[in-house]
Amino acid sequence: MFRKSVKKLYSVFPISLLVVASWAEAFDLNADAAQTNKTKEGMHASSNSASELPDVIVVTGTRQAENLLTLSGNLVRISHEDIRTVNSVYPSDLLNRATGVYVQANNGMESLPSLRSPVVTGPGAGGAFLFLEDGIATRAAGFANNNALSELNLAQAQEVDIVRGPASAIYGSNAVHGVVNVINRAVQDGGDISLLLGPNEHYQVQGSVGNDFGDHGLIFNTQLIDNGGYRDNSGFTSAKVGLRHEYKDEQDAITTSVSGFVLDQNTAGFIASGDNGEGCFESTYADNRLFKDTQAMEKNCEEDSFRKWSSLRVASKWQRTLSDATYFVLTPYARTNDMEFRQHYLPSEAIEENSHSSIGLTSSYHWQFDPSLALVLGADVEWTSGELTETQQKASTFSFGKARQQGVHYDYEVDVVILAPYVQADWQYSQALSMSASVRFDSTHYDYENRLADGTTQADGTPCVNGNNEPVACLYQRPTDSKDDFDNVSSKVGFNYLLDENVALFAAWSQGFRAPQTTDLYRIQNQQEVGQIESEKITSQELGLRGLANNINFELVAFYMTKDHFFFRDGDGLNVTDAETSHKGLEAGIDYSLLSNLSIALNYTYAIHQYESEHANSGVRRGNDIDTAPRQLGNVRLGWQPTKDTSLELEWAHVGSYYLDPSNDHEYEGHNLLQLRGQFALSDKIRLLARLENVLDERYASRADYAFGSYRYFGGQPRAIHLGIEARF
């Protein structure tokens, strides 16, 4: 497989470069090499003259400093100004401002994201996206979690970069549909502290303090949240801390960071139509409009559900300059993660306990080979040890042919080793045209040990029973001990052509993959065959236009992606491991300054996400829309600064209709929300904050689906106001 993939890459890459180069020559773009004797970092200048480029530097797209205007791929940056304006509580507060991004808020700190994709749920959601902090993944590749955005301290970030679509050629496994990279604040003198108060006994305190001593410095930040929850018995407390030390001399730059996270949450589960009149709530609304019943949406039918979660990450990035043309970067890191929660969304309501610990190293050698060609050679290596247990406390049940037994379903441990060499090349063909290519090989090895009886029995090896007390196979299947290997090659080829000093045309062909997660391989069901799961793979093409100027920034992109071996859970709760899907659409993001004190930002996405394979047992026909995949997403923000001390922002957010099940038999109508934010500076040190959510008190579902014969909803937050104060020193 490796040889075949490499052979395919070598056949595609030279042809792509030849076509682009020939096109460039046809338009007389060839320039003397002396005019291209700038490295990419040397090209980072302001847009004051026609020969210079706008000074917007990003690192997420290529893992090295890159001018955004000349990037051969899409990237959305959420600025520090936007982060301060939003002062987010939940990930959806901030990330839904970005083009092609839709994060559904569930309950408490739980959420489900989509980036140029459906809102992926169930087994296939783990690993669909890659979440980074300063370029380091927050979780190990085989141990992704659907709610991983909760760990990121978005409210105190310096910036957030988002890449939509596959980025495995840069980052490896799990960068299938996109990457979110939180860039933490650099060291600076002084600090800040803020208090935010909201409904349902919401208290949020956060602050930072730092000192810059010249050649080194230190900054510390923390965020504490206590929230009573707008649903019955659904409060949570969370804490995030960060510590960053920087050192720099003529040769070396070393940045060491520590990040910690703790969550203690009483979780309110779905409000399901099947529970109507069953003791939890009573409603006269039709099942498909149950989310309109505010009183029902405030109930908690799963009062014993919870999530307890803690994580800790340490990383130290060392960059050494070797010569004018070369430098290397080494980043050793370690992480640990522990979680316990009740699976309130499944009939078993089992308790899952999982944990994993990792040590790893990212490394790269950067070489300006000649004035027009830059090379990056690198390798990533990681070792992880993890374990999982799943225990059902409810009495054993048998329904619709599935036996869910009381007791332990799974108990296993897995050691994982990942080795991934890669190479990147950037070619400045002329002043206007640049091209890039990268290829990466990932070797993933799993060493799995089952600590219970093998097969589809109960934990002690005895069979489950049906309604007639006859022996049957249990729903849960435990594979025997095994060692499993997955090798994947991913690549990316792209170009960027400067139409003028402020506008660029770009295109990219890229691949992404997701090695099976440990839960995909070792927490399986009785209808699955052991060892049948393959790496999920996606291929993407995109063409875009980007502009950066003083009063307008924009990015317009068309994309088409196809994916194989998609893993999803159908409406009956059964795992499907071999689906094929397609994803195509248009994305537009525009920021425009209408006047010196009036601006407008618009993000719009029209996308179609469909199945390209038949799965009769799950009711899936080729051409069905993937569930929870709204075709339209929109976000418009009007910013006004009536005085030098006052700023206001009105935001309109649109979520189009979407299907609730893979068979497309049930649908959610979508919704529109208005948010109003304001800031008033009492002085240059103190500002007041206000946010009115859901201004029109829209009755909507922050998440909707249809499973196990019922409509299921998380009701959206009713109209609510948050007030705060921030002091800087």
XYZ file of C-alpha atoms in Angstrom:
729
model
C 0.000 0.000 0.000
C 2.844 2.369 0.842
C 4.586 1.803 -2.522
C 1.336 2.226 -4.421
C 0.525 5.504 -2.642
C 4.014 6.906 -3.187
C 3.868 5.921 -6.852
C 0.571 7.745 -7.210
C 2.003 10.833 -5.519
C 5.023 10.928 -7.817
C 2.725 10.654 -10.836
C 0.475 13.521 -9.713
C 2.950 16.014 -8.276
C 5.212 16.663 -11.300
C 2.209 16.939 -13.617
C 0.565 19.487 -11.303
C 3.710 21.595 -11.140
C 4.191 21.410 -14.914
C 0.641 22.558 -15.633
C 0.873 25.506 -13.237
C 4.338 26.497 -14.415
C 3.265 26.385 -18.071
C 0.225 28.508 -17.288
C 2.423 31.005 -15.487
C 4.803 31.313 -18.426
C 1.871 31.907 -20.755
C 1.075 35.019 -18.764
C 4.716 36.132 -18.656
C 5.089 35.609 -14.923
C 8.642 34.342 -15.063
C 10.960 36.679 -13.202
C 14.663 36.891 -12.618
C 15.785 34.748 -9.688
C 17.372 37.798 -8.116
C 13.891 39.227 -7.558
C 12.843 36.157 -5.555
C 15.751 36.074 -3.127
C 13.535 36.521 -0.116
C 12.598 33.740 2.169
C 8.957 33.547 3.251
C 9.783 35.127 6.555
C 11.584 37.923 4.746
C 8.464 38.655 2.718
C 6.422 39.533 5.814
C 5.910 43.240 5.302
C 3.111 45.782 5.331
C 0.928 46.648 2.339
C 2.073 50.269 2.137
C 3.656 49.744 -1.279
C 2.747 47.676 -4.308
C 5.844 45.520 -3.998
C 5.105 44.420 -0.447
C 2.599 41.980 1.057
C 0.065 42.507 3.844
C 1.597 41.596 7.191
C -0.595 38.690 8.333
C 1.586 35.800 9.482
C 0.180 32.311 10.131
C 1.798 29.014 11.125
C -1.088 26.534 11.267
C -1.373 25.815 7.547
C 2.231 24.625 7.110
C 3.757 24.441 10.638
C 6.119 27.282 9.706
C 5.830 31.059 9.381
C 3.840 31.877 6.258
C 2.264 35.018 4.861
C -1.500 34.472 4.765
C -1.857 36.119 1.368
C 0.574 33.640 -0.234
C -0.783 30.524 1.514
C -1.816 27.733 -0.882
C -4.930 26.706 1.019
C -7.758 28.068 3.138
C -7.333 29.467 6.634
C -9.618 31.472 8.927
C -8.080 33.472 11.745
C -10.192 34.546 14.713
C -8.369 37.605 15.990
C -7.592 38.628 19.541
C -10.000 41.533 19.108
C -12.826 39.104 18.260
C -11.896 36.896 21.202
C -12.121 39.882 23.579
C -15.432 40.967 22.045
C -17.086 37.563 22.491
C -15.619 36.692 25.920
C -16.842 33.150 25.289
C -18.253 30.673 27.775
C -18.734 27.765 25.348
C -16.725 26.846 22.206
C -19.749 27.571 19.995
C -19.822 31.209 21.190
C -16.554 31.924 19.381
C -15.991 29.297 16.689
C -19.363 29.701 14.967
C -18.140 33.104 13.781
C -15.790 31.327 11.353
C -16.692 30.383 7.784
C -17.563 26.711 7.287
C -17.682 26.005 11.029
C -20.722 24.901 13.025
C -20.387 23.802 16.656
C -23.517 22.444 18.325
C -23.780 23.162 22.036
C -25.165 20.181 23.914
C -25.312 20.435 27.689
C -22.756 22.061 29.954
C -19.311 22.033 28.337
C -20.255 19.268 25.885
C -20.369 20.158 22.196
C -20.066 18.583 18.747
C -18.180 20.356 15.944
C -18.273 20.406 12.173
C -15.624 21.874 9.880
C -16.496 21.568 6.198
C -18.444 18.478 7.279
C -21.609 17.220 8.925
C -21.807 17.338 12.708
C -20.292 13.874 13.091
C -21.507 11.809 16.056
C -21.056 8.343 17.477
C -17.933 6.263 16.860
C -16.926 8.103 13.677
C -16.752 11.479 15.393
C -13.571 10.620 17.271
C -10.712 11.698 15.066
C -12.714 13.580 12.435
C -11.024 16.806 13.554
C -7.676 17.719 15.055
C -7.487 20.160 17.960
C -4.140 21.782 18.683
C -2.649 24.118 21.246
C 0.355 25.962 19.830
C 0.658 23.241 17.207
C 0.562 20.245 19.598
C -2.476 17.928 19.614
C -4.443 18.034 22.858
C -5.174 14.298 22.682
C -3.352 11.281 21.281
C -4.315 10.236 17.750
C -6.037 6.953 18.703
C -7.890 8.436 21.686
C -9.936 11.307 20.269
C -13.093 12.474 22.029
C -16.156 14.142 20.510
C -16.099 16.884 23.165
C -12.396 17.724 22.937
C -13.031 21.429 22.292
C -13.852 21.740 25.998
C -10.166 21.456 26.917
C -9.108 24.513 24.911
C -8.936 27.887 26.638
C -10.511 29.829 23.796
C -11.520 32.843 25.897
C -7.894 33.679 26.773
C -6.217 32.815 23.468
C -4.182 35.280 21.468
C -5.661 33.974 18.210
C -7.418 30.900 16.847
C -6.543 29.505 13.404
C -8.912 27.151 11.575
C -8.087 25.049 8.515
C -11.129 23.535 6.805
C -10.632 20.201 5.095
C -7.856 17.602 5.352
C -4.434 18.515 6.727
C -2.926 15.069 7.344
C 0.060 15.815 5.083
C 1.053 18.362 7.737
C -0.322 16.911 10.976
C -1.012 13.226 10.356
C -3.927 11.193 11.693
C -7.248 12.831 12.649
C -6.833 15.929 10.465
C -9.649 14.663 8.222
C -12.190 17.476 8.071
C -10.178 20.252 9.659
C -7.834 21.665 12.270
C -8.413 24.122 15.111
C -5.203 25.583 16.533
C -5.343 27.773 19.634
C -2.384 30.148 19.767
C -1.646 31.209 23.316
C -0.567 34.665 24.395
C 3.104 35.499 24.246
C 4.897 36.889 27.286
C 4.170 40.530 28.056
C 4.382 42.828 31.049
C 1.240 43.428 33.065
C -1.977 41.507 33.247
C -5.749 41.560 33.381
C -8.624 40.179 35.406
C -12.309 39.969 34.522
C -15.587 38.867 36.064
C -18.586 37.756 33.984
C -22.015 37.144 35.543
C -24.906 35.473 33.765
C -28.212 33.665 34.223
C -28.551 30.362 36.042
C -25.956 31.421 38.620
C -23.175 31.744 36.080
C -19.890 33.066 37.467
C -16.791 33.310 35.294
C -13.480 34.692 36.543
C -10.374 34.790 34.386
C -7.102 36.639 34.385
C -3.457 36.661 33.407
C -0.229 38.163 34.674
C 3.166 38.316 33.013
C 6.686 39.708 33.211
C 9.116 40.277 30.350
C 12.744 40.409 31.526
C 14.293 40.878 28.095
C 15.906 37.584 27.144
C 13.264 35.602 29.045
C 9.796 36.030 30.480
C 6.845 34.317 32.127
C 3.070 34.554 31.789
C 0.346 32.800 33.791
C -3.377 32.651 33.007
C -6.393 30.989 34.561
C -10.132 30.679 34.001
C -12.710 29.507 36.548
C -16.393 28.907 35.693
C -19.282 27.913 37.939
C -22.619 27.484 36.181
C -25.912 26.275 37.628
C -27.331 25.224 34.232
C -30.641 26.376 32.740
C -31.941 22.796 32.954
C -32.791 20.984 36.177
C -29.728 19.714 38.096
C -27.350 20.439 35.230
C -24.630 22.631 36.702
C -20.889 22.403 36.137
C -17.627 23.824 37.353
C -14.502 24.032 35.246
C -10.964 25.335 35.686
C -8.258 26.018 33.094
C -4.716 27.116 33.844
C -1.771 27.944 31.639
C 1.868 28.753 32.274
C 4.306 29.869 29.570
C 8.028 30.621 29.790
C 10.041 32.103 26.942
C 13.808 32.354 26.486
C 15.670 33.806 23.529
C 19.241 34.627 22.547
C 21.035 35.042 19.226
C 20.891 31.332 18.404
C 18.115 29.792 20.451
C 14.458 30.401 21.185
C 12.825 28.122 23.776
C 9.145 28.272 24.711
C 7.866 25.995 27.477
C 4.165 25.748 28.257
C 1.954 23.922 30.755
C -1.833 23.606 30.349
C -4.311 22.061 32.759
C -8.063 21.453 32.657
C -10.627 20.115 35.167
C -14.386 19.646 34.645
C -17.025 18.428 37.099
C -20.428 18.381 35.433
C -23.953 17.169 36.142
C -25.102 16.353 32.624
C -28.629 16.752 31.338
C -29.257 14.380 28.458
C -31.565 14.576 25.457
C -35.220 15.410 25.857
C -36.663 12.496 23.866
C -40.191 12.417 22.467
C -40.560 8.862 23.748
C -40.353 10.144 27.338
C -43.416 12.411 26.918
C -45.853 11.547 29.671
C -43.519 8.910 31.109
C -42.825 10.765 34.329
C -40.191 13.229 33.157
C -42.364 15.771 31.334
C -45.705 16.204 29.599
C -46.112 18.186 26.398
C -48.877 18.863 23.892
C -46.389 19.718 21.125
C -45.940 17.361 18.177
C -42.843 15.190 18.444
C -41.058 16.981 15.604
C -41.652 20.364 17.300
C -41.036 19.331 20.881
C -38.057 21.735 21.035
C -40.597 24.610 20.977
C -41.842 23.571 24.445
C -39.668 25.656 26.768
C -40.849 23.910 29.927
C -40.038 20.470 28.509
C -36.604 21.624 27.341
C -35.750 22.740 30.891
C -36.290 19.247 32.277
C -33.524 16.764 32.990
C -34.611 13.179 32.458
C -31.113 11.859 33.240
C -30.435 13.307 36.689
C -27.734 10.738 37.445
C -25.689 11.595 34.335
C -22.329 13.260 34.814
C -18.920 13.950 33.285
C -15.685 14.216 35.276
C -12.634 15.145 33.234
C -9.077 16.278 33.825
C -6.071 16.773 31.559
C -2.524 18.099 31.732
C -0.108 18.943 28.898
C 3.535 20.043 28.941
C 5.527 21.040 25.848
C 8.859 22.764 25.228
C 9.661 24.130 21.763
C 13.348 24.666 21.011
C 14.332 26.482 17.831
C 18.045 26.856 16.997
C 19.464 28.891 14.132
C 22.325 27.039 12.461
C 23.109 29.476 9.642
C 21.457 32.130 7.512
C 19.808 29.335 5.527
C 19.116 26.617 8.115
C 17.513 26.056 11.493
C 15.852 23.190 13.351
C 12.899 22.894 15.731
C 12.470 20.210 18.409
C 9.350 20.037 20.584
C 9.178 17.284 23.211
C 5.828 17.035 24.974
C 3.836 14.957 27.442
C 0.130 14.731 28.134
C -2.254 12.861 30.402
C -6.035 12.689 30.238
C -8.656 11.082 32.521
C -12.412 10.989 31.963
C -15.470 9.337 33.514
C -19.032 9.878 32.313
C -22.406 8.271 31.853
C -23.435 7.476 28.266
C -26.850 9.129 28.621
C -27.358 9.076 24.831
C -27.410 5.237 24.654
C -30.080 2.841 25.992
C -27.565 1.114 28.285
C -26.632 4.412 30.012
C -23.350 2.692 30.849
C -20.524 4.456 32.686
C -17.344 4.854 30.660
C -13.941 5.400 32.260
C -11.056 6.141 29.932
C -7.551 7.526 30.299
C -4.373 7.840 28.307
C -0.874 9.240 28.788
C 1.602 10.153 26.063
C 5.120 11.302 25.470
C 6.163 12.530 22.059
C 8.490 14.629 19.938
C 7.916 16.764 16.863
C 11.042 17.675 14.902
C 11.832 19.609 11.747
C 14.893 20.821 9.850
C 14.374 23.944 7.723
C 16.678 24.638 4.789
C 16.548 27.560 2.372
C 18.075 25.449 -0.389
C 18.411 28.377 -2.773
C 16.737 31.802 -3.059
C 13.582 30.315 -4.568
C 13.362 26.871 -2.926
C 12.807 26.044 0.758
C 12.722 22.516 2.194
C 11.482 21.139 5.490
C 12.445 17.644 6.623
C 10.916 16.285 9.799
C 9.615 13.397 11.840
C 7.035 13.029 14.605
C 7.107 10.198 17.112
C 4.679 9.421 19.933
C 4.080 6.654 22.476
C 0.749 6.392 24.292
C -0.655 4.029 26.897
C -4.416 4.047 27.426
C -7.236 2.046 28.930
C -11.039 1.927 28.917
C -13.794 0.256 30.922
C -17.546 0.414 30.276
C -20.018 -0.730 32.925
C -23.817 -0.934 32.801
C -25.580 -0.377 36.112
C -29.113 -0.836 34.750
C -30.651 -4.300 34.794
C -30.060 -6.433 31.707
C -32.444 -5.780 28.817
C -33.331 -7.447 25.522
C -35.068 -5.384 22.835
C -35.079 -5.298 19.009
C -32.705 -8.267 18.954
C -30.069 -6.612 21.159
C -29.025 -7.964 24.559
C -27.509 -5.314 26.799
C -26.201 -6.980 29.927
C -25.726 -5.525 33.380
C -22.095 -5.394 34.437
C -18.852 -4.742 32.583
C -19.086 -4.539 28.783
C -15.429 -3.743 28.030
C -12.176 -3.590 29.960
C -8.986 -3.244 27.928
C -5.672 -1.432 27.626
C -3.786 -0.355 24.511
C -0.234 0.824 23.874
C 0.215 2.883 20.717
C 3.387 3.868 18.864
C 3.293 6.356 15.989
C 6.245 7.205 13.743
C 5.762 9.767 10.977
C 8.515 11.200 8.732
C 7.551 13.984 6.322
C 8.960 16.431 3.798
C 7.692 19.797 2.584
C 8.875 21.914 -0.317
C 8.044 25.533 -1.180
C 9.023 26.883 -4.591
C 8.880 30.609 -5.389
C 8.608 30.269 -9.162
C 8.235 34.018 -9.710
C 7.250 37.085 -7.770
C 3.609 36.222 -8.405
C 3.559 32.435 -8.396
C 4.514 30.104 -5.559
C 3.957 26.371 -5.276
C 4.096 23.963 -2.361
C 4.055 20.225 -1.838
C 4.246 17.935 1.148
C 4.131 14.198 1.746
C 3.961 12.316 5.030
C 4.079 8.647 5.980
C 2.397 7.595 9.246
C 3.004 4.195 10.829
C 0.571 3.436 13.671
C 1.017 0.331 15.836
C -1.550 -0.846 18.422
C -0.800 -3.421 21.127
C -4.181 -4.390 22.623
C -4.941 -6.515 25.688
C -8.469 -7.578 26.622
C -8.975 -8.014 30.386
C -12.317 -9.850 30.160
C -13.613 -12.960 28.400
C -13.270 -12.739 24.620
C -16.275 -12.653 22.302
C -19.947 -11.724 22.739
C -20.541 -13.101 26.219
C -20.922 -11.446 29.577
C -17.763 -10.485 31.435
C -17.477 -13.934 33.054
C -17.955 -15.844 29.784
C -21.639 -16.777 30.251
C -24.116 -15.901 27.472
C -26.752 -13.183 27.542
C -30.415 -14.229 27.397
C -33.424 -13.052 25.400
C -36.973 -12.383 26.586
C -37.635 -16.123 26.823
C -34.533 -16.647 28.952
C -32.781 -18.413 26.056
C -29.036 -17.930 25.565
C -28.088 -15.349 22.882
C -25.050 -13.300 21.965
C -24.618 -10.046 23.858
C -24.576 -6.827 21.809
C -21.039 -6.042 22.941
C -18.140 -7.911 21.336
C -14.624 -8.037 22.804
C -11.825 -8.984 20.385
C -9.023 -11.228 21.582
C -5.580 -9.749 22.297
C -3.920 -8.470 19.141
C -1.252 -6.302 17.574
C -2.541 -4.140 14.722
C -0.698 -1.904 12.277
C -1.948 0.853 10.010
C 0.290 2.592 7.479
C -0.947 5.696 5.696
C 0.552 8.111 3.183
C -0.919 11.588 2.847
C 0.114 14.394 0.537
C -0.739 17.921 -0.500
C 0.048 19.928 -3.642
C -0.929 23.578 -4.012
C -0.178 26.867 -5.671
C -0.759 30.560 -4.991
C -0.801 33.261 -7.656
C -0.740 36.970 -6.719
C -3.153 38.843 -8.969
C -1.879 42.069 -7.387
C -0.367 43.147 -4.079
C -3.642 42.522 -2.190
C -5.403 39.656 -3.993
C -4.332 36.052 -4.569
C -5.738 32.999 -6.318
C -4.974 29.658 -4.655
C -5.717 26.000 -5.187
C -4.836 22.778 -3.391
C -5.224 19.018 -3.745
C -4.835 17.257 -0.415
C -5.440 14.013 1.424
C -6.475 13.234 4.966
C -6.805 10.078 6.997
C -7.970 8.846 10.327
C -6.363 5.665 11.602
C -9.031 3.655 13.442
C -9.452 4.904 16.970
C -8.960 2.394 19.758
C -12.715 2.425 20.402
C -13.350 1.673 16.707
C -11.160 -1.423 16.890
C -11.782 -2.841 20.346
C -15.239 -1.626 21.433
C -17.291 -3.273 18.710
C -20.710 -4.904 18.322
C -21.782 -8.462 17.642
C -22.648 -7.852 13.959
C -19.129 -6.611 13.199
C -16.207 -8.745 12.099
C -12.990 -8.355 14.073
C -10.269 -6.697 12.023
C -12.539 -5.395 9.251
C -12.056 -1.693 10.036
C -9.729 0.280 7.784
C -8.333 3.790 7.994
C -10.841 6.439 6.985
C -9.474 8.414 4.017
C -10.496 11.641 2.332
C -9.341 13.410 -0.837
C -9.973 17.112 -1.335
C -9.726 19.696 -4.093
C -10.272 23.377 -3.454
C -10.001 26.609 -5.446
C -10.095 29.957 -3.739
C -9.634 33.702 -3.962
C -8.230 35.693 -1.033
C -7.861 39.419 -0.534
C -6.155 41.367 2.246
C -6.371 45.160 2.234
C -6.838 48.000 4.687
C -10.628 48.139 4.545
C -11.605 44.693 3.264
C -10.470 41.124 3.853
C -12.135 38.234 2.092
C -11.784 34.548 1.259
C -13.972 32.749 -1.293
C -13.516 28.986 -1.695
C -15.106 26.163 -3.681
C -14.352 22.600 -2.546
C -15.082 18.985 -3.424
C -14.127 16.027 -1.201
C -14.705 12.263 -1.280
C -14.269 9.940 1.680
C -13.926 6.155 2.026
C -14.436 3.844 5.027
C -16.621 6.373 6.863
C -17.659 5.029 10.287
C -21.148 6.015 11.527
C -23.859 4.787 13.883
C -27.306 4.372 12.297
C -30.690 5.249 13.786
C -30.902 1.839 15.500
C -27.551 2.311 17.221
C -25.654 -0.142 14.997
C -22.121 0.569 13.785
C -21.521 0.899 10.035
C -17.832 0.930 9.118
C -17.523 1.075 5.330
C -19.586 4.006 4.026
C -18.524 6.285 1.181
C -19.426 9.968 1.241
C -19.011 13.148 -0.798
C -18.757 16.751 0.362
C -18.991 19.778 -1.912
C -19.755 23.415 -1.421
C -18.991 27.115 -1.521
C -17.674 29.228 1.360
C -17.476 33.009 1.633
C -15.952 35.103 4.392
C -15.829 38.908 4.130
C -14.805 41.635 6.594
C -15.473 45.163 5.328
C -15.025 48.569 6.981
C -17.998 50.627 5.792
C -16.896 53.725 7.699
C -14.187 54.553 10.219
C -16.549 53.462 13.023
C -18.817 50.991 11.200
C -17.908 47.522 9.897
C -19.645 44.394 8.666
C -18.485 40.768 8.645
C -20.255 38.070 6.655
C -19.667 34.313 6.638
C -21.771 32.044 4.458
C -21.524 28.370 3.561
C -23.575 26.310 1.141
C -22.519 22.668 1.251
C -23.961 19.271 0.338
C -22.776 16.261 2.361
C -24.108 12.956 0.997
C -23.717 9.185 1.148
C -22.232 7.635 -1.991
C -22.889 4.034 -0.921
C -25.937 1.903 -0.106
C -26.577 0.488 3.374
C -29.999 -1.132 3.237
C -30.009 -2.360 6.842
C -29.543 1.248 8.018
C -32.015 2.764 5.559
C -29.221 4.585 3.723
C -29.581 5.094 -0.008
C -26.936 6.575 -2.264
C -27.586 10.313 -2.513
C -29.066 10.627 0.994
C -27.890 13.646 2.919
C -25.743 12.758 5.901
C -27.659 13.492 9.071
C -26.982 16.735 10.966
C -25.546 18.422 7.878
C -27.325 21.736 7.267
C -26.793 22.863 3.692
C -26.741 26.506 4.671
C -24.855 28.250 7.456
C -24.708 32.016 7.790
C -23.284 34.551 10.194
C -23.473 38.337 9.801
C -21.995 40.783 12.311
C -22.450 44.547 12.305
C -19.940 46.433 14.436
C -20.433 50.061 15.450
C -18.266 52.338 17.577
C -20.470 55.373 18.333
C -17.794 56.904 20.583
C -14.142 56.192 21.240
C -15.141 54.508 24.499
C -18.137 52.485 23.284
C -18.491 49.604 20.834
C -21.523 47.512 19.882
C -21.925 44.356 17.819
C -25.131 42.834 16.479
C -24.789 39.240 15.260
C -27.253 37.218 13.193
C -26.629 33.477 13.049
C -28.468 31.199 10.631
C -28.587 27.393 10.702
C -30.462 25.804 7.820
C -32.674 22.728 7.995
C -31.072 19.291 8.242
C -32.019 15.630 8.392
C -31.944 13.867 11.743
C -31.190 10.309 10.614
C -29.157 8.608 7.862
C -32.363 7.416 6.162
C -33.556 11.054 5.794
C -36.991 10.240 7.245
C -36.959 12.984 9.904
C -35.935 16.636 9.683
C -35.188 19.714 11.810
C -36.376 23.042 10.385
C -33.333 25.140 11.330
C -33.269 28.446 13.182
C -32.107 32.071 13.276
C -30.603 33.809 16.304
C -29.693 37.383 17.178
C -26.944 38.251 19.658
C -26.066 41.742 20.913
C -22.726 42.608 22.522
C -21.456 45.849 23.972
C -18.339 47.291 25.611
C -17.796 50.582 27.406
C -14.389 51.810 28.528
C -14.529 53.612 31.849
C -10.814 54.368 31.461
C -7.821 52.991 29.584
C -7.615 50.302 32.294
C -11.238 49.317 32.954
C -14.058 48.311 30.606
C -17.633 47.118 31.141
C -19.016 44.176 29.156
C -22.574 43.170 28.248
C -24.000 40.392 26.086
C -27.659 39.700 25.280
C -28.052 36.198 23.867
C -31.016 35.108 21.759
C -32.409 38.637 21.623
C -35.786 37.549 20.198
C -36.073 34.598 22.600
C -36.218 32.109 19.728
C -37.336 28.592 20.640
C -34.849 26.343 18.909
C -32.803 23.170 19.279
C -29.088 23.593 19.792
C -28.912 19.932 18.768
C -31.532 17.625 17.258
C -31.470 14.010 16.107
C -33.668 10.945 15.699
C -32.555 7.624 17.187
C -34.016 4.550 18.875
C -37.496 5.509 17.653
C -37.598 9.017 19.163
C -36.918 12.637 18.299
C -34.209 13.853 20.680
C -33.336 17.465 21.470
C -31.088 19.744 23.414
C -33.153 22.892 23.792
C -31.408 26.150 22.958
C -30.632 28.768 25.592
C -33.575 31.186 26.098
C -32.922 34.919 26.064
C -30.193 35.693 28.583
C -27.957 38.583 29.544
C -24.341 38.440 30.714
C -22.656 41.385 32.422
C -18.976 41.773 33.178
C -16.079 44.006 34.065
C -12.423 43.789 33.077
C -9.433 45.545 34.603
C -5.936 45.753 33.101
C -2.751 46.515 34.986
